[in-house]
């Protein structure tokens, strides 16, 4: 088991008994814990503390949880975020996932499961470039070219039809996955599991949204893609030449 004693967790929760209960149990696991009672304070603490993980409620005063999630994701794609909410509707869960949440649990919840999910999220975050997808960098080299496009992994930038694009961490991870599997169709479930760590049964349009973005960046005609192609009843396949280091 990975040593997580130095990990800092920020809990953004307006119900004091839940927040304090989580603080106690997370502290017993060796984590440092901070609490924010509303979304606005949560954003202030997130910016000042740079926590390793955020536990976020949706129904918050001042600034709701989805707004907090979007604001964090505009500044940081990497920090893991776990939504812990009383809202159990599938639409709420899908909205959270589409906005970039890493995991979603509904209240009431099993404490042991919660602690395991926290450990899993922190472990996956710590893997960073050493996990399954990050390790693909060795296959891709520092630079990868296909068509008139160039991906520069060291600077996380792309030179393409729309100019120079600064890629997010998730975009880079997804590109590496496609490059390592060029020519092989990948299902949405396989992509979600490899890049986001979701269960393969998760239903979300996250992958589709990223493909739309890639086609806008890299395809001369996004409606008739050459590189990022759809495979009916499967998912997507990346067609490309060989990498250039």
C-alpha positions in Angstrom: 0.0 0.0 0.0 1.2 3.5 -0.9 2.2 5.8 1.8 -0.4 8.5 1.8 0.4 10.2 5.1 1.4 13.5 3.5 -1.7 13.7 1.3 -3.9 16.7 1.9 -7.6 16.3 1.3 -10.0 19.2 1.0 -13.7 18.5 2.0 -16.2 21.0 0.6 -19.3 20.1 2.6 -21.9 22.3 4.3 -23.3 19.6 6.7 -21.0 19.8 9.8 -21.7 16.3 11.1 -20.7 14.8 7.7 -17.7 17.0 7.2 -16.4 16.3 10.7 -17.1 12.6 10.4 -15.1 12.4 7.2 -12.3 14.5 8.7 -12.1 12.1 11.7 -12.0 8.9 9.6 -9.6 10.3 7.0 -7.3 11.6 9.7 -7.3 8.1 11.2 -6.0 6.9 7.8 -3.1 9.3 8.1 -4.4 12.1 5.8 -4.3 15.8 6.5 -7.8 17.2 6.1 -9.2 20.7 5.6 -12.9 21.6 5.5 -14.8 24.4 3.7 -18.4 25.0 4.5 -19.5 26.5 1.2 -18.3 26.6 -2.5 -16.8 30.0 -2.3 -14.6 29.2 0.7 -13.9 25.9 -0.9 -12.4 27.7 -4.0 -10.3 30.0 -1.7 -8.9 27.0 0.2 -8.3 25.0 -3.0 -6.2 27.8 -4.4 -4.3 28.5 -1.2 -3.7 24.9 -0.1 -3.3 23.0 -3.4 -4.8 19.8 -1.9 -4.1 16.4 -3.3 -7.8 15.5 -3.5 -11.1 17.3 -3.3 -14.2 15.7 -1.8 -17.1 17.9 -3.0 -20.8 18.1 -2.3 -23.2 19.3 -5.1 -25.8 21.2 -3.0 -23.7 23.9 -1.4 -24.5 27.5 -0.4 -23.0 30.5 -2.1 -21.5 28.5 -5.0 -22.8 25.1 -5.9 -20.7 22.0 -6.3 -20.9 21.8 -10.1 -19.8 25.4 -10.4 -16.8 24.6 -8.1 -16.0 21.6 -10.2 -16.0 23.6 -13.4 -13.9 26.4 -11.9 -11.3 23.9 -10.6 -11.1 22.1 -14.0 -10.5 25.4 -15.8 -7.3 25.8 -13.7 -6.3 22.2 -13.0 -7.1 19.0 -15.0 -5.1 16.7 -12.7 -6.3 17.1 -9.1 -8.7 14.2 -8.4 -12.2 15.2 -7.4 -14.8 12.9 -5.7 -18.4 14.1 -5.6 -20.3 13.0 -2.5 -23.9 14.0 -2.9 -27.4 13.3 -1.9 -28.5 13.8 -5.5 -28.8 10.3 -7.0 -30.4 11.1 -10.4 -28.4 9.6 -13.3 -28.5 13.0 -15.0 -26.7 14.6 -12.1 -24.0 11.9 -12.2 -23.5 12.2 -15.9 -23.3 16.0 -15.6 -20.6 15.6 -12.9 -18.7 13.2 -15.1 -18.9 15.3 -18.2 -17.6 18.3 -16.2 -14.5 16.3 -15.2 -15.2 14.7 -11.8 -13.1 11.5 -11.2 -15.6 9.6 -9.0 -19.1 10.0 -7.7 -20.8 8.6 -4.6 -24.3 9.2 -3.3 -25.4 9.7 0.3 -25.8 7.7 2.4 -22.6 5.9 1.6 -20.5 3.1 2.9 -17.5 4.5 4.8 -15.2 1.7 4.0 -16.0 2.0 0.3 -15.4 5.8 0.5 -12.0 5.3 2.1 -11.0 2.8 -0.6 -12.1 5.1 -3.3 -10.1 7.9 -1.8 -7.0 5.7 -1.7 -7.6 4.6 -5.3 -7.9 8.2 -6.5 -4.8 9.3 -4.7 -2.8 6.3 -6.0 -3.9 6.9 -9.5 -2.9 10.6 -9.2 0.5 9.7 -7.8 1.1 7.4 -10.8 1.0 10.5 -13.0 3.3 9.7 -15.9 4.2 6.3 -14.5 0.8 4.7 -14.9 -0.5 2.6 -17.8 -1.2 5.6 -20.1 1.7 7.8 -19.0 4.1 5.0 -19.7 3.1 5.1 -23.3 5.3 8.2 -23.6 8.2 5.9 -24.3 6.4 4.6 -27.4 5.5 8.1 -28.6 8.9 9.7 -28.1 9.1 13.5 -27.4 7.4 14.4 -30.7 4.8 12.6 -32.8 3.7 13.7 -36.3 0.7 12.6 -38.3 -0.4 14.4 -41.4 0.3 18.0 -41.0 0.0 17.7 -37.2 2.7 17.6 -34.6 2.4 16.7 -30.9 5.1 17.8 -28.6 4.8 15.8 -25.4 7.5 17.6 -23.5 5.7 20.9 -23.7 2.2 19.5 -23.9 1.5 21.4 -27.1 0.2 20.6 -30.6 0.9 22.3 -33.9 -2.2 21.7 -36.1 -4.6 23.4 -38.5 -6.0 25.8 -35.9 -2.5 26.8 -34.9 -0.6 26.1 -31.6 -2.8 24.4 -29.0 -1.9 23.9 -25.4 -3.1 20.4 -24.5 -4.5 19.4 -21.1 -3.2 16.5 -19.2 -6.3 14.4 -20.2 -5.9 15.2 -23.8 -2.2 14.2 -23.8 -3.1 10.9 -22.0 -5.8 10.1 -24.5 -3.5 10.9 -27.4 -0.9 8.6 -26.0 -3.4 5.8 -25.7 -4.5 6.2 -29.3 -0.9 6.4 -30.5 0.1 3.2 -28.7 -2.9 1.5 -30.2 -2.9 3.0 -33.7 -4.9 0.9 -36.1 -6.7 -1.0 -33.3 -10.3 -0.1 -32.5 -10.8 1.0 -28.9 -14.2 0.8 -27.2 -15.5 3.8 -25.1 -15.3 1.6 -22.0 -11.7 0.7 -22.7 -10.8 4.3 -23.2 -12.6 5.4 -20.0 -10.9 2.7 -17.9 -7.5 3.5 -19.3 -7.5 7.3 -19.2 -10.1 8.2 -16.6 -10.0 5.1 -14.4 -13.8 4.7 -14.7 -15.5 1.3 -14.7 -16.1 0.1 -18.2 -19.9 0.1 -17.6 -19.9 3.8 -17.0 -22.3 5.6 -19.4 -21.0 9.1 -20.4 -20.3 11.2 -23.5 -16.9 12.2 -22.1 -15.0 10.3 -24.8 -17.2 11.5 -27.6 -16.6 15.1 -26.5 -12.9 14.7 -26.6 -13.0 13.1 -30.0 -15.0 16.1 -31.3 -12.3 18.3 -29.9 -9.5 16.3 -31.5 -11.2 16.4 -34.9 -11.5 20.1 -34.6 -7.8 20.3 -33.9 -6.3 17.7 -36.2 -8.7 17.0 -39.1 -9.0 19.1 -42.2 -12.6 18.1 -42.4 -14.0 17.2 -39.0 -17.1 15.7 -40.6 -15.0 13.4 -42.7 -12.1 12.4 -40.3 -9.0 10.7 -41.6 -7.2 10.1 -38.3 -9.8 9.8 -35.5 -12.4 7.5 -37.0 -15.6 6.1 -35.5 -16.1 2.3 -35.5 -19.8 1.4 -35.5 -20.9 -0.4 -32.3 -17.3 -0.3 -30.9 -15.8 3.1 -30.4 -12.9 4.8 -32.1 -9.7 4.0 -34.0 -6.7 6.2 -34.6 -5.1 5.8 -38.0 -1.6 7.3 -38.4 1.9 6.9 -39.7 5.0 6.2 -37.6 6.2 8.4 -34.8 9.2 10.7 -35.2 11.4 11.3 -32.1 
